[in-house]
PDB file of C-alpha atoms and ligand atoms in Angstrom:
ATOM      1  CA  UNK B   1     -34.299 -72.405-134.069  1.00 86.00           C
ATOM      2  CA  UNK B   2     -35.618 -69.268-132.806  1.00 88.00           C
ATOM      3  CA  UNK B   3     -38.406 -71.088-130.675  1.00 88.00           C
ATOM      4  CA  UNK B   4     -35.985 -73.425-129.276  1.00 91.00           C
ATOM      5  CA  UNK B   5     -33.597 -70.572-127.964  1.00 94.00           C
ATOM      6  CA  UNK B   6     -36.609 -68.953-126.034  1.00 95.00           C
ATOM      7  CA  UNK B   7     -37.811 -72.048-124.833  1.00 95.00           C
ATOM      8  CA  UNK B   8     -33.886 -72.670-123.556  1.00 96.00           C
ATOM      9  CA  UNK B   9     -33.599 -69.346-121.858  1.00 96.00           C
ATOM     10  CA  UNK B  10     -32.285 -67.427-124.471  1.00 94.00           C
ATOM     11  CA  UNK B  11     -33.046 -64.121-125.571  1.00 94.00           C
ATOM     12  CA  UNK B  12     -32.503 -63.855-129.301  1.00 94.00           C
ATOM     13  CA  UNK B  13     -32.989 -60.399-131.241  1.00 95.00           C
ATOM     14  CA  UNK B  14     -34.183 -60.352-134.889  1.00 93.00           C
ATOM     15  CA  UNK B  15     -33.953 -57.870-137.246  1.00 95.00           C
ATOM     16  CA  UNK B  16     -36.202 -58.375-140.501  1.00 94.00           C
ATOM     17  CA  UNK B  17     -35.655 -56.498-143.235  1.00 95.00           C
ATOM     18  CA  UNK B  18     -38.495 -57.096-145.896  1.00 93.00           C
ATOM     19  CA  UNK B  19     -39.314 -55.857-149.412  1.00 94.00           C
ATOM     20  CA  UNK B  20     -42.841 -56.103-151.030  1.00 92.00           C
ATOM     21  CA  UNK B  21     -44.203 -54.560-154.379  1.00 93.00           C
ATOM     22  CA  UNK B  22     -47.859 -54.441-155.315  1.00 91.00           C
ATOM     23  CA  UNK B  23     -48.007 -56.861-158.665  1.00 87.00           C
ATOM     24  CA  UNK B  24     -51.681 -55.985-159.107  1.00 85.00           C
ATOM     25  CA  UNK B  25     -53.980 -58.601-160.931  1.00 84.00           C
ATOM     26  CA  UNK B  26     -52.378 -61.441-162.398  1.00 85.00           C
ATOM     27  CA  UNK B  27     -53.992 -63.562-164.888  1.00 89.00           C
ATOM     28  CA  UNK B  28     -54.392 -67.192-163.763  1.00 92.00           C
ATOM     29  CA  UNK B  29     -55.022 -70.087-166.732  1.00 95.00           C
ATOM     30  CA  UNK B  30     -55.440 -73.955-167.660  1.00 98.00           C
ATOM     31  CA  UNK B  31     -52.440 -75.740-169.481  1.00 98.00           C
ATOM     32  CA  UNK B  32     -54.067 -78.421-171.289  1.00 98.00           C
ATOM     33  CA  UNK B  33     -53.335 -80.822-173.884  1.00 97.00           C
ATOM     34  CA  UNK B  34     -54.687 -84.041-175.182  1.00 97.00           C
ATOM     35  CA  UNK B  35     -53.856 -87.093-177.153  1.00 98.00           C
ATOM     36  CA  UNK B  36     -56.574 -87.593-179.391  1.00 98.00           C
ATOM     37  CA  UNK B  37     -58.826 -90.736-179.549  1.00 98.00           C
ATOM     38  CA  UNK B  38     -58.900 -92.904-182.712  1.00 98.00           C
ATOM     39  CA  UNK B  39     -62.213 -95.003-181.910  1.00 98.00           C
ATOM     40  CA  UNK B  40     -63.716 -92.674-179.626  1.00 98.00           C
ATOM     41  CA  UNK B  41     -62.472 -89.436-180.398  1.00 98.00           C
ATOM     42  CA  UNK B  42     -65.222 -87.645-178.461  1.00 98.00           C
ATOM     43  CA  UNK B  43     -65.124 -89.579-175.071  1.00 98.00           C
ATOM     44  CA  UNK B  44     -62.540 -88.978-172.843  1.00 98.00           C
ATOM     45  CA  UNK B  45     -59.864 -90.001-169.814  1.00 98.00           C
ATOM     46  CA  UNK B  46     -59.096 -87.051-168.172  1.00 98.00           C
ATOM     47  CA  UNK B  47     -55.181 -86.734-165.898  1.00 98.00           C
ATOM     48  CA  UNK B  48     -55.721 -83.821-163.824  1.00 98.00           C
ATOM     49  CA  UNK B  49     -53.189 -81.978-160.781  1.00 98.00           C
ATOM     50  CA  UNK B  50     -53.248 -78.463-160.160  1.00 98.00           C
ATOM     51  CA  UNK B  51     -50.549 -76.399-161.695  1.00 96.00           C
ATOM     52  CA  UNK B  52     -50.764 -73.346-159.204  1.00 95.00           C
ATOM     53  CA  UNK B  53     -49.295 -73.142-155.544  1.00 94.00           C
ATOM     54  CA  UNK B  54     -49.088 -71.875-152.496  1.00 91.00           C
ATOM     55  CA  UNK B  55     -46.692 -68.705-151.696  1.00 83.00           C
ATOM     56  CA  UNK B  56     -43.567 -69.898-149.802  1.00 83.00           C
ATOM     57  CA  UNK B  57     -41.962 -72.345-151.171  1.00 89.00           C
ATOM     58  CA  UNK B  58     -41.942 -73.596-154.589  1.00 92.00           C
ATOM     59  CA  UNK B  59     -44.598 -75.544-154.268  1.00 95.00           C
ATOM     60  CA  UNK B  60     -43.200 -78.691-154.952  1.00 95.00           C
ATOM     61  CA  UNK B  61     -45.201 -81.331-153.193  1.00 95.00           C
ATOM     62  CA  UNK B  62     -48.716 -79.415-153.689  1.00 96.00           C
ATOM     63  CA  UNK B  63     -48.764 -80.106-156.525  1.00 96.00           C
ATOM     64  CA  UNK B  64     -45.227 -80.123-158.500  1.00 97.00           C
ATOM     65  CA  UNK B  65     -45.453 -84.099-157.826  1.00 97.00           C
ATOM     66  CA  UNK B  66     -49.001 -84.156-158.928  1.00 98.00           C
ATOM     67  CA  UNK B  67     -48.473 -82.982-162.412  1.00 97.00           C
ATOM     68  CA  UNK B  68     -44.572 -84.673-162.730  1.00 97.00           C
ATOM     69  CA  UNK B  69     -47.283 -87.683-162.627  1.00 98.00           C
ATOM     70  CA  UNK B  70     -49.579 -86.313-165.133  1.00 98.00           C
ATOM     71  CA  UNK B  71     -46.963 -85.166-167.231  1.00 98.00           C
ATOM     72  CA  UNK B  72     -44.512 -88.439-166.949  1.00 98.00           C
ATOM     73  CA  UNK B  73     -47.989 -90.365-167.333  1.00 98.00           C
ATOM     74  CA  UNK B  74     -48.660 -88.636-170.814  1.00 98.00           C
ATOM     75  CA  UNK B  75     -44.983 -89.215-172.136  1.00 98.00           C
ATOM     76  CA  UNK B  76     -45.634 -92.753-171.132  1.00 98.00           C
ATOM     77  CA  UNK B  77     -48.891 -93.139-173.430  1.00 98.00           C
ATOM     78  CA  UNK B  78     -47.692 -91.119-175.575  1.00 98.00           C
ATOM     79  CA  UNK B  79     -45.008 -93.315-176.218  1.00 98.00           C
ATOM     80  CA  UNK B  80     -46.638 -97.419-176.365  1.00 97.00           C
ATOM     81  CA  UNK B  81     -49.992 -95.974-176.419  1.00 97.00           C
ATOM     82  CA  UNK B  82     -49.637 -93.071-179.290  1.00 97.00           C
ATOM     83  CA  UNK B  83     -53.624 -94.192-180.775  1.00 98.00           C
ATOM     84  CA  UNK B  84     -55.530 -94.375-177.910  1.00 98.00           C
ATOM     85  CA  UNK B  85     -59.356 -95.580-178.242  1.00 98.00           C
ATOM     86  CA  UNK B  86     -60.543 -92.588-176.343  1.00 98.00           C
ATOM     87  CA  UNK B  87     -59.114 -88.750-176.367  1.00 98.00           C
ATOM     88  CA  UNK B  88     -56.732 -88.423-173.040  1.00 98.00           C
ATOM     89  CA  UNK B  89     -56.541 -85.220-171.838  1.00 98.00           C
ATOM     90  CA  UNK B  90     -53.835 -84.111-169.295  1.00 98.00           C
ATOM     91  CA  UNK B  91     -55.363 -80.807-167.317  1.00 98.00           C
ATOM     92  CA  UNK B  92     -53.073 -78.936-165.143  1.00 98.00           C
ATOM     93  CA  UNK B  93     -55.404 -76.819-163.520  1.00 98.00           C
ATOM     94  CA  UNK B  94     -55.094 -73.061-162.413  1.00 96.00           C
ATOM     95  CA  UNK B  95     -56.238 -71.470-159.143  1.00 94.00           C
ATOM     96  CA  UNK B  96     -57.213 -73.977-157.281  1.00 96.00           C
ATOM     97  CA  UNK B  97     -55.846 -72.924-154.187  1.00 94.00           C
ATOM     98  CA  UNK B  98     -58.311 -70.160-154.238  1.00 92.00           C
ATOM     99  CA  UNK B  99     -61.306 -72.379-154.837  1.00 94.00           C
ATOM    100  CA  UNK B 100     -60.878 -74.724-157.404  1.00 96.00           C
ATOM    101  CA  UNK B 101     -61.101 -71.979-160.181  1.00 96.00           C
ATOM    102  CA  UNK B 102     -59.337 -73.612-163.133  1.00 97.00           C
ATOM    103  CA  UNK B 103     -60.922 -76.752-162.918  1.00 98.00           C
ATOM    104  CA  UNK B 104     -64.706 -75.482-162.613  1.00 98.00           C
ATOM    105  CA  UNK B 105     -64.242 -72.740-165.175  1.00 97.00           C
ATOM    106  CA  UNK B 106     -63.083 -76.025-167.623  1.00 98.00           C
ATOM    107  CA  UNK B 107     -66.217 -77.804-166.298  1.00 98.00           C
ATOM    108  CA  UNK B 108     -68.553 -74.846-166.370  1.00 98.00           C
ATOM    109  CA  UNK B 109     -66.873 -74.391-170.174  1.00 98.00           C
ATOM    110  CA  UNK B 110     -66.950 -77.479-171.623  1.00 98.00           C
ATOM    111  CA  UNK B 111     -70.439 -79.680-170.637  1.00 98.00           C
ATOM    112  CA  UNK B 112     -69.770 -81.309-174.137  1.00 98.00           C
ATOM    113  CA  UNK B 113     -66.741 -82.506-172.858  1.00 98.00           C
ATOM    114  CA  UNK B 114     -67.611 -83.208-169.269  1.00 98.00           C
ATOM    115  CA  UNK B 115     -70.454 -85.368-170.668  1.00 98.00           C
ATOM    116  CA  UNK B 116     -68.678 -87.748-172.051  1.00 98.00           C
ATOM    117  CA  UNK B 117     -66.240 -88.862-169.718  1.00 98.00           C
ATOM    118  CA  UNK B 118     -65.017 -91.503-169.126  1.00 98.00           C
ATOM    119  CA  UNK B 119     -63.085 -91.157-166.118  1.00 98.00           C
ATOM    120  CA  UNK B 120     -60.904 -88.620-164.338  1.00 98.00           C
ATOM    121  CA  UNK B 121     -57.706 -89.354-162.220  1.00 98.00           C
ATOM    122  CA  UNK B 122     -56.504 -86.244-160.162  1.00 98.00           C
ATOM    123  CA  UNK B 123     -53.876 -86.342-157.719  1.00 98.00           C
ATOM    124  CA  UNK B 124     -52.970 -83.656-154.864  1.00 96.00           C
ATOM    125  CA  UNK B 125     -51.474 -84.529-151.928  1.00 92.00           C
ATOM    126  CA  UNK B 126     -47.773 -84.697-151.815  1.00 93.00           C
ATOM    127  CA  UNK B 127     -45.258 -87.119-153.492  1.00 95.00           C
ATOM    128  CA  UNK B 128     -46.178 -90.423-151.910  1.00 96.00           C
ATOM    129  CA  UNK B 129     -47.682 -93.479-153.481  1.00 97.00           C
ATOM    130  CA  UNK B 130     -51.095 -93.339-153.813  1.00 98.00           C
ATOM    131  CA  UNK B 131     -53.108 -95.689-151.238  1.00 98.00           C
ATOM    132  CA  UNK B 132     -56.502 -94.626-151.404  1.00 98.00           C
ATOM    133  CA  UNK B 133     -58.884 -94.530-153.393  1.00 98.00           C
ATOM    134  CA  UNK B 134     -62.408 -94.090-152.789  1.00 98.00           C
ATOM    135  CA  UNK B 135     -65.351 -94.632-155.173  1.00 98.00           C
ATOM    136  CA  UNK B 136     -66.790 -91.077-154.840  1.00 98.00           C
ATOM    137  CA  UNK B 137     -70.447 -92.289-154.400  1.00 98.00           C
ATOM    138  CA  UNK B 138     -70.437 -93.925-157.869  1.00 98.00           C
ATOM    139  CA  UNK B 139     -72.483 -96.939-157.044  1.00 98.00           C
ATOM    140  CA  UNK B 140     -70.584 -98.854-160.145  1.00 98.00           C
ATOM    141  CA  UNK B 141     -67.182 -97.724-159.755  1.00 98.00           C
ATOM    142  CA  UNK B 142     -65.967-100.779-157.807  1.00 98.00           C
ATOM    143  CA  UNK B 143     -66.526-102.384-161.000  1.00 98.00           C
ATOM    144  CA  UNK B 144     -64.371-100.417-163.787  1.00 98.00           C
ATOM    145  CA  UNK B 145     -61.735 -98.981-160.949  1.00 98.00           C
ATOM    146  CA  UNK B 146     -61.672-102.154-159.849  1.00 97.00           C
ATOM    147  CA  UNK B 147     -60.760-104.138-162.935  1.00 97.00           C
ATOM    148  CA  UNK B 148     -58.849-101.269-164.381  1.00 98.00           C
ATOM    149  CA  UNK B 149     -56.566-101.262-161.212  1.00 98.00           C
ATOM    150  CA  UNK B 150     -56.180-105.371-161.299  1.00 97.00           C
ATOM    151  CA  UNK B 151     -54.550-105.082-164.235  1.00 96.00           C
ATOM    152  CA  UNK B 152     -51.144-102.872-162.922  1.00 97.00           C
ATOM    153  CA  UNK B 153     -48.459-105.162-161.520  1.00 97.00           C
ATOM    154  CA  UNK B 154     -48.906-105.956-157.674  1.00 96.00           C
ATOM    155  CA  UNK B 155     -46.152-103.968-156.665  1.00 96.00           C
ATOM    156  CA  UNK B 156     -47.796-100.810-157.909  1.00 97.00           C
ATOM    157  CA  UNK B 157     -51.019-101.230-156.207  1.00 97.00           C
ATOM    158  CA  UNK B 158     -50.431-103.732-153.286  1.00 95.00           C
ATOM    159  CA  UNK B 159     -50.533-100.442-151.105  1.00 96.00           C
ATOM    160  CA  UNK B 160     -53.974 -99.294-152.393  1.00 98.00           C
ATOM    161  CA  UNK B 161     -56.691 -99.492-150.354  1.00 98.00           C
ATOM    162  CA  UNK B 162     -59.882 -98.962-151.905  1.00 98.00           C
ATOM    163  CA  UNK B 163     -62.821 -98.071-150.750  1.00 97.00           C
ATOM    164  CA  UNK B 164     -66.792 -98.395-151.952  1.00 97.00           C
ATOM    165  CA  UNK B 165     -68.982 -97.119-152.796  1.00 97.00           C
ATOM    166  CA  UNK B 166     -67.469 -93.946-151.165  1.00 97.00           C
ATOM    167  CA  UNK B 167     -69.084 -90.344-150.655  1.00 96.00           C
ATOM    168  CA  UNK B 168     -68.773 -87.565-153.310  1.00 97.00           C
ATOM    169  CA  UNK B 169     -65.928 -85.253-152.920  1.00 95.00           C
ATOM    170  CA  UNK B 170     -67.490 -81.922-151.847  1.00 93.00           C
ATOM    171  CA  UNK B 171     -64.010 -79.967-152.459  1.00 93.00           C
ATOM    172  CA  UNK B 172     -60.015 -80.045-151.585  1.00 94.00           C
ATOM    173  CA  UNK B 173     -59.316 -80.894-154.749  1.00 97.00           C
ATOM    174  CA  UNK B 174     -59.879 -80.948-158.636  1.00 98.00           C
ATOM    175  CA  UNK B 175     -61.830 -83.766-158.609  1.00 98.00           C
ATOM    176  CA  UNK B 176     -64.560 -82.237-156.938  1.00 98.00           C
ATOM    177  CA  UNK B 177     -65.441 -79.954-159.744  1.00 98.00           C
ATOM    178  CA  UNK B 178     -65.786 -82.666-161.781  1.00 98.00           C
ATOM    179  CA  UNK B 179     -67.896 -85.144-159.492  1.00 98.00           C
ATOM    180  CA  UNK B 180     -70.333 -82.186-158.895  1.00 98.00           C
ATOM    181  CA  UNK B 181     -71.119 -82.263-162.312  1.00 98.00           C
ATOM    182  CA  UNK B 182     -71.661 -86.410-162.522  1.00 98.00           C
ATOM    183  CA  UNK B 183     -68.724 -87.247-163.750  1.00 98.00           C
ATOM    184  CA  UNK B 184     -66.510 -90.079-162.578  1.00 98.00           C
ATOM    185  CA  UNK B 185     -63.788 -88.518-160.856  1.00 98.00           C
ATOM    186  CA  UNK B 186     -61.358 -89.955-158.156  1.00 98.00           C
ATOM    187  CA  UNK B 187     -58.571 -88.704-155.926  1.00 98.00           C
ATOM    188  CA  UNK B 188     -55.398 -90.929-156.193  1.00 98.00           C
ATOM    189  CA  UNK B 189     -54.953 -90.009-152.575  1.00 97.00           C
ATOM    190  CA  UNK B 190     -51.376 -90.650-151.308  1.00 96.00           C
ATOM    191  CA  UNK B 191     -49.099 -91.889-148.243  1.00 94.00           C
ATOM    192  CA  UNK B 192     -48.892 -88.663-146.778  1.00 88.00           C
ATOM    193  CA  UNK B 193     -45.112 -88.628-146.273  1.00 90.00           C
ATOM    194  CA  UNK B 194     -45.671 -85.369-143.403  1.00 88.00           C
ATOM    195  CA  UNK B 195     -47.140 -83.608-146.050  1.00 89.00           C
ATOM    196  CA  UNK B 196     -50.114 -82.115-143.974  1.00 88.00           C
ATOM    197  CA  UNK B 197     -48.035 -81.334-140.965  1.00 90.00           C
ATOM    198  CA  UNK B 198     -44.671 -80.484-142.864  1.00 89.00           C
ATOM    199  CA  UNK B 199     -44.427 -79.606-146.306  1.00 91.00           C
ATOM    200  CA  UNK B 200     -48.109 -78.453-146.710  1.00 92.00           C
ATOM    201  CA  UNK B 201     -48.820 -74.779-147.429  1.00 93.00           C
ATOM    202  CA  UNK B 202     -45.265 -74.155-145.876  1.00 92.00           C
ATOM    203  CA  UNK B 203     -41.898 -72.564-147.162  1.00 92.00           C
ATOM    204  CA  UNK B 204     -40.422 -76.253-146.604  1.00 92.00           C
ATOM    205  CA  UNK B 205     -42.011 -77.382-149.746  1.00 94.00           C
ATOM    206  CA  UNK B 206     -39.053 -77.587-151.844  1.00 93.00           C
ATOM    207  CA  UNK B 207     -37.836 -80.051-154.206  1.00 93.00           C
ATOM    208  CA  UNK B 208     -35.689 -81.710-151.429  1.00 93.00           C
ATOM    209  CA  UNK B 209     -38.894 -83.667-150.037  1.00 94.00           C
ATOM    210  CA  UNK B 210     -39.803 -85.207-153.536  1.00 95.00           C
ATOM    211  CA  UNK B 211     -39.442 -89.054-153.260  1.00 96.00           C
ATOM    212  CA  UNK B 212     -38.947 -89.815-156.838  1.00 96.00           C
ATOM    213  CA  UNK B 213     -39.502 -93.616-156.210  1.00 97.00           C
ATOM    214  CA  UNK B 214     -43.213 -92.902-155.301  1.00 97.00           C
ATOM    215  CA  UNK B 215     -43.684 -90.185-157.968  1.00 98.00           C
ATOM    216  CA  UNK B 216     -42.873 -93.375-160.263  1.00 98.00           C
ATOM    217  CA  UNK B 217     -44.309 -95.570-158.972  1.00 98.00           C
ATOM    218  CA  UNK B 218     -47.758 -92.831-158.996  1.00 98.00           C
ATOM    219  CA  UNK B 219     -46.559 -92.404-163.108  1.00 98.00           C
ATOM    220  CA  UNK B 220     -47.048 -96.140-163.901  1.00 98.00           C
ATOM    221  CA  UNK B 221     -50.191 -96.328-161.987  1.00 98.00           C
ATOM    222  CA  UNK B 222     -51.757 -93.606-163.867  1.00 98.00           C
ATOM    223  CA  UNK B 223     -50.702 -94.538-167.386  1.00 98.00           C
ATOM    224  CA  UNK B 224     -51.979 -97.736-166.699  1.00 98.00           C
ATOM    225  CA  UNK B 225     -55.057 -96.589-165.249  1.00 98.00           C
ATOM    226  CA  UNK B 226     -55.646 -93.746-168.356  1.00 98.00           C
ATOM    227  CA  UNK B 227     -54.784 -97.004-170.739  1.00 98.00           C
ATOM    228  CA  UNK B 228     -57.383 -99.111-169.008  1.00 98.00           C
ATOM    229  CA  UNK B 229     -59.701 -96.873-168.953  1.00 98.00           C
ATOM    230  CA  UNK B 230     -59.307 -95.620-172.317  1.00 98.00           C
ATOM    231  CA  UNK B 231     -59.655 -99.378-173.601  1.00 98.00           C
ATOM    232  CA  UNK B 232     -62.785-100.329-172.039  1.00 98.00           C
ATOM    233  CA  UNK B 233     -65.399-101.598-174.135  1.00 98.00           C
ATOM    234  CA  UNK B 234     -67.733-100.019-171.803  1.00 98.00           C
ATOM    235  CA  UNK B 235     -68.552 -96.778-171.038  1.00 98.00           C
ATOM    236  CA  UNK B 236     -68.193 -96.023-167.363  1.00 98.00           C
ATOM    237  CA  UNK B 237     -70.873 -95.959-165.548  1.00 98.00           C
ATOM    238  CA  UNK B 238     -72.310 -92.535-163.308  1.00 98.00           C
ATOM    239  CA  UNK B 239     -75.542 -94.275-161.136  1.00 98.00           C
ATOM    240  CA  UNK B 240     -74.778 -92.403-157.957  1.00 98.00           C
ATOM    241  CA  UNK B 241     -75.573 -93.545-154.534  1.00 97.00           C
ATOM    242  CA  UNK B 242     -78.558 -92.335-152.442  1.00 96.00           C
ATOM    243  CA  UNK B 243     -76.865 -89.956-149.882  1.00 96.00           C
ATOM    244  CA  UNK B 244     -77.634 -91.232-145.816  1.00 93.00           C
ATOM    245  CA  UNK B 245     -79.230 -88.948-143.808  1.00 95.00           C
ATOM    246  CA  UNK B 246     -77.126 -86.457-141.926  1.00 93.00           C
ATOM    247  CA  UNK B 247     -76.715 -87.703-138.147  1.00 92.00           C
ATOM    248  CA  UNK B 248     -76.415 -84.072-137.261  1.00 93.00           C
ATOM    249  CA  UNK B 249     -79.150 -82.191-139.126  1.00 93.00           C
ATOM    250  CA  UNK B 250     -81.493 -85.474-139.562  1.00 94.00           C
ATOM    251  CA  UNK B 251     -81.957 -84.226-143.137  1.00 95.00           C
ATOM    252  CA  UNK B 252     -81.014 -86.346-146.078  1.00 95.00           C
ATOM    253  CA  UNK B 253     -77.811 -85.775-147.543  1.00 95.00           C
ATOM    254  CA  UNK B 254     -77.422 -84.314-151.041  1.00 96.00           C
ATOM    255  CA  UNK B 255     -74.892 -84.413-154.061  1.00 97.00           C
ATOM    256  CA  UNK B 256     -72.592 -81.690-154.169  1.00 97.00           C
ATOM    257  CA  UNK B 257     -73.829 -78.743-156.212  1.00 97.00           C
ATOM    258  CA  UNK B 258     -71.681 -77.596-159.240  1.00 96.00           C
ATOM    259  CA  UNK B 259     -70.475 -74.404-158.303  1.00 95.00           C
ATOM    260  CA  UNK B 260     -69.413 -71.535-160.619  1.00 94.00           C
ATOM    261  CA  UNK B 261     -65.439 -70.673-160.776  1.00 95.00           C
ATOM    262  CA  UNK B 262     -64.164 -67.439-159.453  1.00 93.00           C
ATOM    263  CA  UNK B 263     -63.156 -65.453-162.519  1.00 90.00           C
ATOM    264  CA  UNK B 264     -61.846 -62.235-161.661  1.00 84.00           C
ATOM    265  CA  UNK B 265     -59.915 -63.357-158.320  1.00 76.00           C
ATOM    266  CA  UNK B 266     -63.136 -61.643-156.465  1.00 72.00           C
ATOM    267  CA  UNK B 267     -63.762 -58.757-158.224  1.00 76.00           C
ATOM    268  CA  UNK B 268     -66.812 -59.868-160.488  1.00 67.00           C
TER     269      UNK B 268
HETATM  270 ZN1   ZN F   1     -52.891 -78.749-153.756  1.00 93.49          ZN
END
């Protein structure tokens, strides 16, 4: 409002009147929890969405809607799928708008873990329906995403478009940490809704924008994905493409490293 009466001539005066207090450190942390497999107890189908936010708003597209999903997706299995074949974890990651910190502090934590599994679905970027989703440079993964995704109901994935073999995610998201350290991990990327030019880091991220109808729709997608995935007779499978050579630099391109978390919010 303020730009448009300058822009129109106007001459508007503000006053601000603002209030801070110095908070010092505060602790960040993971909320995890799991339902434990019955077959393969020590293999595992991991939901993930960052549980911090941005200051401004209340963070409710980035990522409220990303762990609604997680969340709604665990009630789901926990529900018709209460003995899953493989342990399902649901990690709502900490920090990771300062650098991913939660989620690589839980990979640098637990390689026994990260070893064994068998997929992770994180999602991260506002409340539409997901409609990407790459490979992540795992030369196989048209083969298990693909089958697990062909068996949700058309409606649910008619708007996905997937793509193969993919490149590694280097960052921007939880799944990152994860793919740096070889394990399958996508981004359920989503219709974007305005998020990057609208709701995105701003104080207009409020629980107005949520479009629950996509939010479910994301819910079904997952459970069914975590269910698939869980079920598989096969373990899913990590050959990773060989990178192409960087047009810019002429050198070949290489898998992204796994990078240590931030611990002490900079002060290690
Ligand atoms: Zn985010």
């Amino acid at each position: 409002m303020l730009y448009r009466l300058v822009e129109s001539g106007s001459k508007p005066q503000i006053r601000i009147q603002a209030e801070s207090k110095e908070l010092k450190n505060a602790p960040t942390f993971n909320t995890v929890a799991q339902i434990k497999g019955t077959e393969k107890p020590e293999e595992y189908v991991v939901l993930s969405a960052h549980f911090d936010s941005w200051d401004g708003g209340t963070g409710a597209t980035d990522n409220g809607t990303g762990t609604i999903v997680m969340m709604e997706a665990m009630r789901i299995l926990k529900k018709m799928y209460p003995n899953p074949k493989r342990t399902i974890i649901a990690g709502h990651w900490g920090s990771e708008e300062q650098g991913l910190n939660g989620s690589r502090a839980f990979v640098a934590d637990h390689p026994e873990i990260v070893k064994n599994i068998q997929a992770v679905f994180n999602q991260d970027n506002g409340t539409g329906r997901v409609v990407n989703i790459s490979g992540q440079g795992f030369l196989h993964a048209y083969d298990y995403l693909g089958r697990w995704l062909s068996a949700a109901p058309r409606e649910i994935t008619s708007g996905i478009e997937t793509n193969f073999p993919g490149f590694p995610g280097g960052g921007g998201s939880d799944h990152a940490s994860f793919v740096a350290a070889g394990a399958p991990a996508f981004m359920l990327s989503s219709l974007n809704w305005s998020y990057g030019t609208y709701t995105w880091h701003t104080n207009r991220d409020t629980y107005d924008k949520i479009v629950f109808d996509d939010v479910r729709s994301n819910a079904i997608l997952v459970a069914i994905l975590a269910y698939k995935a869980s079920e598989d007779p096969a373990t899913a499978n990590r050959e990773r493409i060989v990178l192409p050579v960087d047009s810019r630099t002429g050198e070949q391109r290489t898998w992204p490293e796994q990078r240590e978390p931030t611990r002490k919010g900079g002060l290690d």
